[in-house]
Coordinates of C-alpha atoms and ligand atoms in Angstrom, one line a residue:
M1 CA 5.7 12.2 40.9
T2 CA 2.6 13.2 38.7
T3 CA 1.1 10.5 36.6
T4 CA -0.4 10.9 33.2
R5 CA -4.2 9.5 33.1
N6 CA -4.9 6.8 30.4
R7 CA -8.5 6.3 29.5
Q8 CA -9.3 2.7 28.9
I9 CA -12.4 1.1 27.2
L10 CA -12.5 -2.1 28.9
L11 CA -14.8 -5.0 27.5
I12 CA -16.4 -6.1 30.9
E13 CA -18.4 -8.7 29.6
K14 CA -18.3 -11.1 26.6
P15 CA -21.7 -10.9 24.7
T16 CA -23.5 -14.2 24.0
D17 CA -26.1 -12.2 21.9
K18 CA -26.4 -9.0 20.5
L19 CA -23.6 -6.5 21.8
A20 CA -24.4 -3.4 23.7
A21 CA -22.4 -0.5 25.1
S22 CA -23.4 -1.9 28.6
H23 CA -20.4 -4.7 28.0
F24 CA -17.9 -2.1 28.0
R25 CA -16.7 0.2 30.8
L26 CA -14.8 3.3 30.7
S27 CA -11.9 3.1 32.8
E28 CA -8.6 5.1 34.2
G29 CA -5.3 3.6 34.1
Q30 CA -1.7 5.2 34.0
M31 CA 0.2 6.0 31.0
P32 CA 2.5 3.0 30.7
A33 CA 6.5 3.4 30.3
P34 CA 7.9 1.8 27.0
K35 CA 10.6 -0.6 27.4
D36 CA 13.6 -1.2 25.3
G37 CA 12.3 -2.1 21.7
E38 CA 9.1 -0.2 22.3
V39 CA 7.1 2.8 21.4
L40 CA 4.8 4.8 23.7
T41 CA 1.7 6.0 21.4
R42 CA -1.1 8.4 22.0
T43 CA -4.3 7.3 19.9
K44 CA -5.8 9.7 17.6
L45 CA -8.0 7.8 15.6
V46 CA -9.8 4.4 16.6
S47 CA -11.2 2.4 13.6
L48 CA -14.6 0.6 13.9
D49 CA -14.3 -2.6 12.6
A50 CA -17.1 -5.3 12.2
A51 CA -14.2 -7.6 13.2
N52 CA -14.0 -6.1 16.4
R53 CA -17.1 -8.0 17.4
A54 CA -15.8 -11.3 15.7
W55 CA -13.0 -11.4 17.7
M56 CA -15.3 -11.8 20.6
Q57 CA -16.4 -15.0 19.3
G58 CA -13.0 -16.7 19.5
A59 CA -9.7 -16.8 17.8
T60 CA -9.8 -15.5 14.4
Y61 CA -6.8 -14.5 12.5
R62 CA -5.7 -12.8 16.0
T63 CA -6.2 -14.1 19.3
A64 CA -9.8 -13.5 20.8
V65 CA -10.7 -10.4 23.2
N66 CA -11.0 -11.4 26.5
A67 CA -13.4 -9.8 29.2
G68 CA -11.6 -7.8 31.6
T69 CA -9.2 -6.5 28.9
V70 CA -8.9 -3.1 27.1
M71 CA -10.8 -3.8 24.3
A72 CA -8.6 -4.4 20.9
G73 CA -8.3 -2.2 18.2
V74 CA -6.3 -0.8 15.6
S75 CA -5.9 3.2 15.3
V76 CA -3.9 5.7 13.9
A77 CA -1.5 6.8 16.7
E78 CA 1.4 9.8 17.4
V79 CA 4.7 8.5 18.9
V80 CA 5.0 10.1 22.3
E81 CA 8.6 8.2 23.3
S82 CA 10.7 5.9 21.6
K83 CA 12.8 3.4 22.7
A84 CA 13.3 1.9 19.4
A85 CA 15.4 2.6 16.5
G86 CA 13.4 3.9 13.5
F87 CA 11.0 5.9 15.4
K88 CA 10.8 9.2 16.9
A89 CA 8.5 11.4 19.0
G90 CA 5.8 13.1 16.4
D91 CA 5.8 10.0 14.3
L92 CA 2.4 8.8 13.1
V93 CA 1.7 5.0 13.2
F94 CA -0.9 2.4 12.8
G95 CA -1.3 -0.7 15.2
D96 CA -3.4 -2.6 17.7
T97 CA -3.3 0.2 20.4
G98 CA -6.7 -1.1 21.7
W99 CA -9.2 1.6 23.0
Q100 CA -7.1 3.7 24.9
D101 CA -5.4 6.9 25.3
Y102 CA -1.5 5.6 25.4
A103 CA 0.0 2.2 24.7
A104 CA 3.4 0.9 24.7
L105 CA 3.9 -1.4 21.9
P106 CA 6.7 -3.6 20.5
A107 CA 8.2 -1.4 17.5
K108 CA 7.8 -4.4 15.2
E109 CA 3.8 -4.6 15.6
L110 CA 3.7 -0.8 14.4
I111 CA 3.7 0.3 10.8
K112 CA 5.0 4.1 10.4
L113 CA 2.4 6.2 8.5
P114 CA 3.1 8.9 6.0
D115 CA 1.7 12.5 6.8
V116 CA -1.6 12.5 4.8
K117 CA -4.5 15.2 4.9
P118 CA -6.9 14.7 6.1
M119 CA -5.5 12.2 8.4
T120 CA -8.6 10.2 8.7
H121 CA -7.8 8.8 5.2
L122 CA -5.0 6.7 6.9
L123 CA -8.0 4.5 8.3
S124 CA -10.3 4.9 5.2
V125 CA -9.2 4.7 1.8
Y126 CA -5.3 4.2 2.5
G127 CA -5.9 2.0 5.7
I128 CA -7.3 -1.3 6.1
A129 CA -10.7 -0.6 4.4
G130 CA -9.2 0.5 0.9
L131 CA -6.5 -1.9 0.9
T132 CA -9.1 -4.7 1.5
A133 CA -11.0 -3.6 -1.1
Y134 CA -8.1 -3.2 -3.6
F135 CA -6.2 -6.4 -3.1
G136 CA -9.3 -8.5 -2.3
F137 CA -11.0 -7.5 -5.8
L138 CA -8.1 -7.0 -7.9
N139 CA -6.0 -10.0 -6.5
V140 CA -8.5 -12.2 -5.4
G141 CA -11.4 -11.7 -7.6
R142 CA -9.5 -10.9 -10.7
P143 CA -11.7 -8.8 -12.4
K144 CA -12.2 -8.2 -16.2
A145 CA -13.6 -5.3 -18.2
G146 CA -17.6 -6.2 -18.8
E147 CA -17.9 -8.8 -15.9
T148 CA -21.0 -8.3 -13.5
V149 CA -20.1 -7.7 -10.0
V150 CA -21.9 -8.0 -6.6
V151 CA -20.9 -6.6 -3.5
S152 CA -22.7 -6.6 0.1
A153 CA -22.1 -4.2 2.9
A154 CA -22.0 -2.0 -0.2
A155 CA -22.4 1.2 1.7
G156 CA -20.0 0.2 4.2
S157 CA -16.2 1.2 4.3
V158 CA -14.8 -1.7 2.2
G159 CA -17.7 -2.4 0.1
S160 CA -18.1 1.2 -1.3
I161 CA -14.7 1.1 -2.3
V162 CA -14.9 -2.3 -3.9
G163 CA -17.9 -1.1 -5.8
Q164 CA -16.2 2.0 -7.1
I165 CA -12.7 0.1 -8.2
A166 CA -14.9 -2.3 -10.1
K167 CA -16.3 0.7 -12.0
I168 CA -12.7 2.1 -12.6
K169 CA -12.1 -1.6 -14.1
G170 CA -15.1 -1.4 -16.6
C171 CA -17.4 -4.0 -14.6
R172 CA -20.9 -3.6 -14.2
V173 CA -21.5 -3.1 -10.5
V174 CA -24.4 -4.0 -8.3
G175 CA -24.4 -3.0 -4.7
I176 CA -26.5 -4.7 -1.8
A177 CA -27.0 -2.7 1.4
G178 CA -29.6 -2.2 3.9
G179 CA -32.6 0.6 3.0
R180 CA -33.4 2.7 0.4
Q181 CA -31.3 5.7 1.5
K182 CA -28.2 3.9 1.0
C183 CA -28.9 2.1 -2.4
D184 CA -30.0 5.4 -3.7
W185 CA -26.7 6.9 -2.6
L186 CA -24.8 4.1 -4.2
T187 CA -26.3 4.7 -7.5
G188 CA -26.5 8.7 -7.2
E189 CA -23.4 9.1 -5.7
L190 CA -20.9 6.3 -6.4
G191 CA -21.8 5.3 -9.5
F192 CA -23.2 1.8 -8.9
D193 CA -25.1 0.6 -11.7
A194 CA -27.7 -0.7 -9.4
A195 CA -28.3 -1.7 -5.6
V196 CA -30.8 -3.7 -3.9
D197 CA -32.1 -3.2 -0.4
Y198 CA -31.7 -6.8 1.4
K199 CA -34.2 -5.5 3.9
G200 CA -36.9 -4.8 1.3
A201 CA -38.8 -7.1 -0.7
A202 CA -37.7 -10.8 -1.4
L203 CA -33.7 -10.5 -2.1
F204 CA -33.7 -13.7 -4.5
R205 CA -36.1 -12.2 -6.9
V206 CA -34.8 -8.2 -6.8
L207 CA -31.2 -9.4 -7.2
K208 CA -32.1 -11.7 -10.2
D209 CA -33.8 -8.7 -11.9
A210 CA -30.6 -6.7 -11.0
V211 CA -28.3 -9.4 -12.5
P212 CA -30.2 -11.3 -15.1
D213 CA -27.4 -12.9 -16.7
G214 CA -25.8 -14.2 -13.4
I215 CA -22.8 -12.9 -11.4
D216 CA -19.0 -13.2 -12.3
I217 CA -17.5 -11.9 -8.9
Y218 CA -19.3 -11.7 -5.9
F219 CA -17.4 -9.7 -3.1
D220 CA -18.9 -11.3 0.1
N221 CA -18.6 -9.1 3.4
V222 CA -21.5 -10.5 4.9
G223 CA -22.0 -14.3 4.5
G224 CA -25.3 -16.1 5.9
D225 CA -28.4 -15.8 3.3
I226 CA -27.2 -13.0 1.2
F227 CA -24.0 -15.4 0.5
A228 CA -26.6 -18.2 -0.3
T229 CA -28.8 -15.8 -2.2
C230 CA -25.6 -14.9 -4.5
L231 CA -24.1 -18.4 -4.5
A232 CA -27.4 -19.8 -6.4
Q233 CA -26.9 -16.7 -9.0
M234 CA -23.3 -17.3 -10.0
K235 CA -22.1 -17.9 -13.6
L236 CA -20.4 -20.8 -14.5
H237 CA -16.4 -20.2 -13.8
G238 CA -17.4 -17.2 -11.2
R239 CA -15.4 -16.1 -8.4
I240 CA -16.3 -15.7 -4.8
V241 CA -14.3 -13.5 -2.9
C242 CA -14.8 -14.3 0.9
C243 CA -14.0 -11.1 2.6
G244 CA -16.1 -11.2 6.1
A245 CA -19.2 -12.3 7.7
V246 CA -20.7 -9.4 9.3
S247 CA -24.1 -11.3 9.4
Q248 CA -22.8 -13.9 11.6
Y249 CA -20.7 -11.5 13.9
D250 CA -23.1 -10.3 16.4
N251 CA -24.7 -13.0 17.9
A252 CA -23.4 -16.7 19.2
P253 CA -20.7 -18.2 17.1
P254 CA -22.5 -19.6 14.1
A255 CA -22.8 -23.3 13.6
S256 CA -20.2 -25.0 11.7
G257 CA -21.0 -26.8 8.2
P258 CA -21.3 -25.8 4.9
R259 CA -24.7 -27.6 4.3
G260 CA -25.6 -27.7 0.4
V261 CA -22.5 -25.6 -0.5
P262 CA -19.9 -27.4 -1.8
G263 CA -22.4 -29.1 -4.7
L264 CA -23.2 -25.8 -6.4
I265 CA -19.4 -24.9 -6.3
V266 CA -18.6 -28.1 -8.2
V267 CA -21.6 -27.6 -10.4
K268 CA -20.6 -24.2 -11.7
R269 CA -16.6 -24.7 -11.7
L270 CA -16.6 -21.6 -9.2
R271 CA -13.4 -20.3 -7.2
V272 CA -14.3 -19.4 -3.8
E273 CA -11.4 -17.8 -2.0
G274 CA -10.9 -16.1 1.1
F275 CA -8.1 -13.7 2.0
V276 CA -6.6 -11.5 4.9
V277 CA -5.6 -8.0 3.9
M278 CA -2.1 -8.4 5.7
D279 CA -1.4 -11.4 3.0
F280 CA -0.7 -8.4 0.7
F281 CA 1.0 -5.9 2.6
A282 CA 4.3 -6.3 0.8
D283 CA 2.6 -4.5 -1.9
R284 CA 1.0 -2.0 0.3
D285 CA 3.0 1.1 -1.2
K286 CA 2.0 0.3 -4.5
A287 CA -1.8 -0.1 -3.5
I288 CA -1.6 3.2 -1.9
A289 CA 0.1 4.9 -4.8
E290 CA -2.8 4.0 -7.1
L291 CA -5.5 4.7 -4.8
Q292 CA -4.0 8.1 -4.2
G293 CA -4.4 8.4 -7.9
W294 CA -7.9 7.6 -8.2
V295 CA -8.9 9.9 -5.3
A296 CA -7.1 12.7 -6.9
S297 CA -8.8 12.4 -10.3
G298 CA -12.4 12.0 -8.4
K299 CA -12.6 8.6 -9.8
L300 CA -12.5 7.2 -6.2
K301 CA -15.1 9.1 -3.7
V302 CA -13.9 8.6 0.0
E303 CA -16.9 8.4 2.6
E304 CA -16.0 8.9 6.2
D305 CA -18.2 8.7 9.5
V306 CA -16.2 10.4 12.0
I307 CA -17.2 10.2 15.9
D308 CA -16.1 12.5 18.3
G309 CA -15.1 10.9 22.1
L310 CA -13.1 7.7 23.1
E311 CA -16.1 7.4 25.6
N312 CA -18.5 7.3 22.3
T313 CA -16.5 3.9 21.1
P314 CA -18.8 1.4 22.3
Q315 CA -21.9 2.7 21.1
A316 CA -20.0 3.6 17.8
L317 CA -19.3 -0.1 17.3
V318 CA -22.8 -1.4 18.3
G319 CA -24.2 1.1 15.7
L320 CA -21.7 -0.2 13.0
L321 CA -23.0 -3.5 13.3
A322 CA -26.7 -2.3 13.2
G323 CA -25.7 -0.2 9.9
E324 CA -25.9 3.2 11.0
N325 CA -22.9 4.1 9.1
R326 CA -22.2 4.9 5.4
G327 CA -18.2 4.6 4.7
K328 CA -15.5 4.4 7.3
R329 CA -16.5 4.7 10.7
M330 CA -14.0 6.2 13.3
V331 CA -13.4 7.8 16.5
R332 CA -11.5 10.9 16.9
V333 CA -10.1 10.5 20.4
Ligands
NAP1 N1 -10.8 -10.2 5.0 C1 -9.9 -8.9 5.5 O1 -8.6 -8.8 5.7 C2 -11.1 -7.7 6.2 C3 -10.3 -6.7 6.6 C4 -11.1 -5.9 7.0 C5 -12.6 -6.3 6.7 N2 -13.1 -7.2 6.7 C6 -14.3 -7.4 6.6 O2 -15.2 -6.7 5.6 C7 -16.6 -6.6 6.0 C8 -16.9 -4.9 6.0 O3 -16.4 -4.6 7.8 P1 -16.2 -3.2 7.8 O4 -15.5 -3.2 9.2 O5 -15.7 -2.3 6.8 O6 -17.6 -2.7 8.2 P2 -18.6 -1.8 7.3 O7 -18.7 -2.3 6.1 O8 -18.3 -0.4 7.3 O9 -19.8 -1.9 8.1 C9 -20.7 -3.0 8.3 C10 -21.8 -2.9 7.6 O10 -22.3 -4.2 7.5 C11 -23.9 -4.3 7.1 N3 -24.3 -5.2 8.1 C12 -24.3 -5.7 9.3 N4 -25.2 -6.4 9.4 C13 -25.5 -7.1 8.6 C14 -26.3 -8.5 8.3 N5 -26.6 -9.1 9.1 N6 -26.4 -8.5 6.9 C15 -26.0 -7.9 5.8 N7 -25.3 -6.7 6.3 C16 -25.4 -6.2 7.4 C17 -24.1 -2.9 7.8 O11 -24.9 -2.3 6.3 P3 -26.5 -2.0 5.9 O12 -26.8 -1.0 6.5 O13 -26.2 -2.5 4.6 O14 -26.8 -3.5 6.7 C18 -23.0 -1.9 8.3 O15 -22.9 -0.8 7.9 C19 -16.5 -7.4 7.5 O16 -17.2 -8.7 6.9 C20 -15.2 -7.4 7.8 O17 -14.9 -8.7 8.7 C21 -12.1 -8.3 6.1

């Protein structure tokens, strides 16, 4: 009997500090056989997400990733064989396939995808990144035209879309990103009103110059010092959309405790609200239709950073955490 090889990237050791490619190993298993109710998938595009690193720190909105297992991760995959109603060979699906060629997954954990060209858009603007930006900014941030919006990790996959939606909604938008080149791209190509480099001069001062009257909505992708800097510059009745905390992921889990934060929230009457994109999935189709309209009309530019080869996935994640990417990073398998 012939077996089809299944290349897998294993997390062989949990990092205690910075993640390195050496925490992973390429291995080979057998192609799994789907049971009743399951679907066998062939991975096409692996999504690289800051959250991949957070899952190594412990349980989040999903269980922790442990050493000695196939690295968890979501991807766009093609159905090879189905033992579940509603799926057939050739369908495109989205799910937590892990970093491997083949996975046998319960059908109820998969989302069927439309045939969109280019397929990469299913992971960027019409995938988790675009939907996170859309629901986080519109449903949690609830912008009004004329408001001042600041977004961190602004040149990343979520941030670059948040800033553009904010412009579509008539807001004044300031991005925070690492390095002059990324900042110039945000203002020159994506239409941000200003961008500040958090790796350059003292952030508090340069941000103050960019938002002299304060911030109505801060879309927080990074947490840590940048969160604290923005918090101090919020206007009365401002909103902080807590999307993620990438500055805290690539080391030991941060100490808990908010220190001086609650006082500022009280005095400024802020609404600080976290969300997970899946909370809004019931409205997914409507959101994708609106995003498609903005892309078609040229109001929303899609930036993608596609790397080839499953074997390059570990280094691609290490690079994302170091800020190598612009827009949505993914690996074509
Ligand atoms: N709530 C949800 O449902 C949800 C869903 C998806 C993603 N997220 C969150 O969205 C955020 C963005 O994630 P992503 O996967 O889309 O990644 P991404 O924004 O495409 O890439 C991460 C970016 O973070 C920046 N960064 C890294 N370390 C940083 C630090 N110490 N301080 C400031 N910026 C830093 C880097 O850009 P620079 O060059 O600018 O440093 C890097 O390019 C993450 O916090 C993630 O957890 C949340």
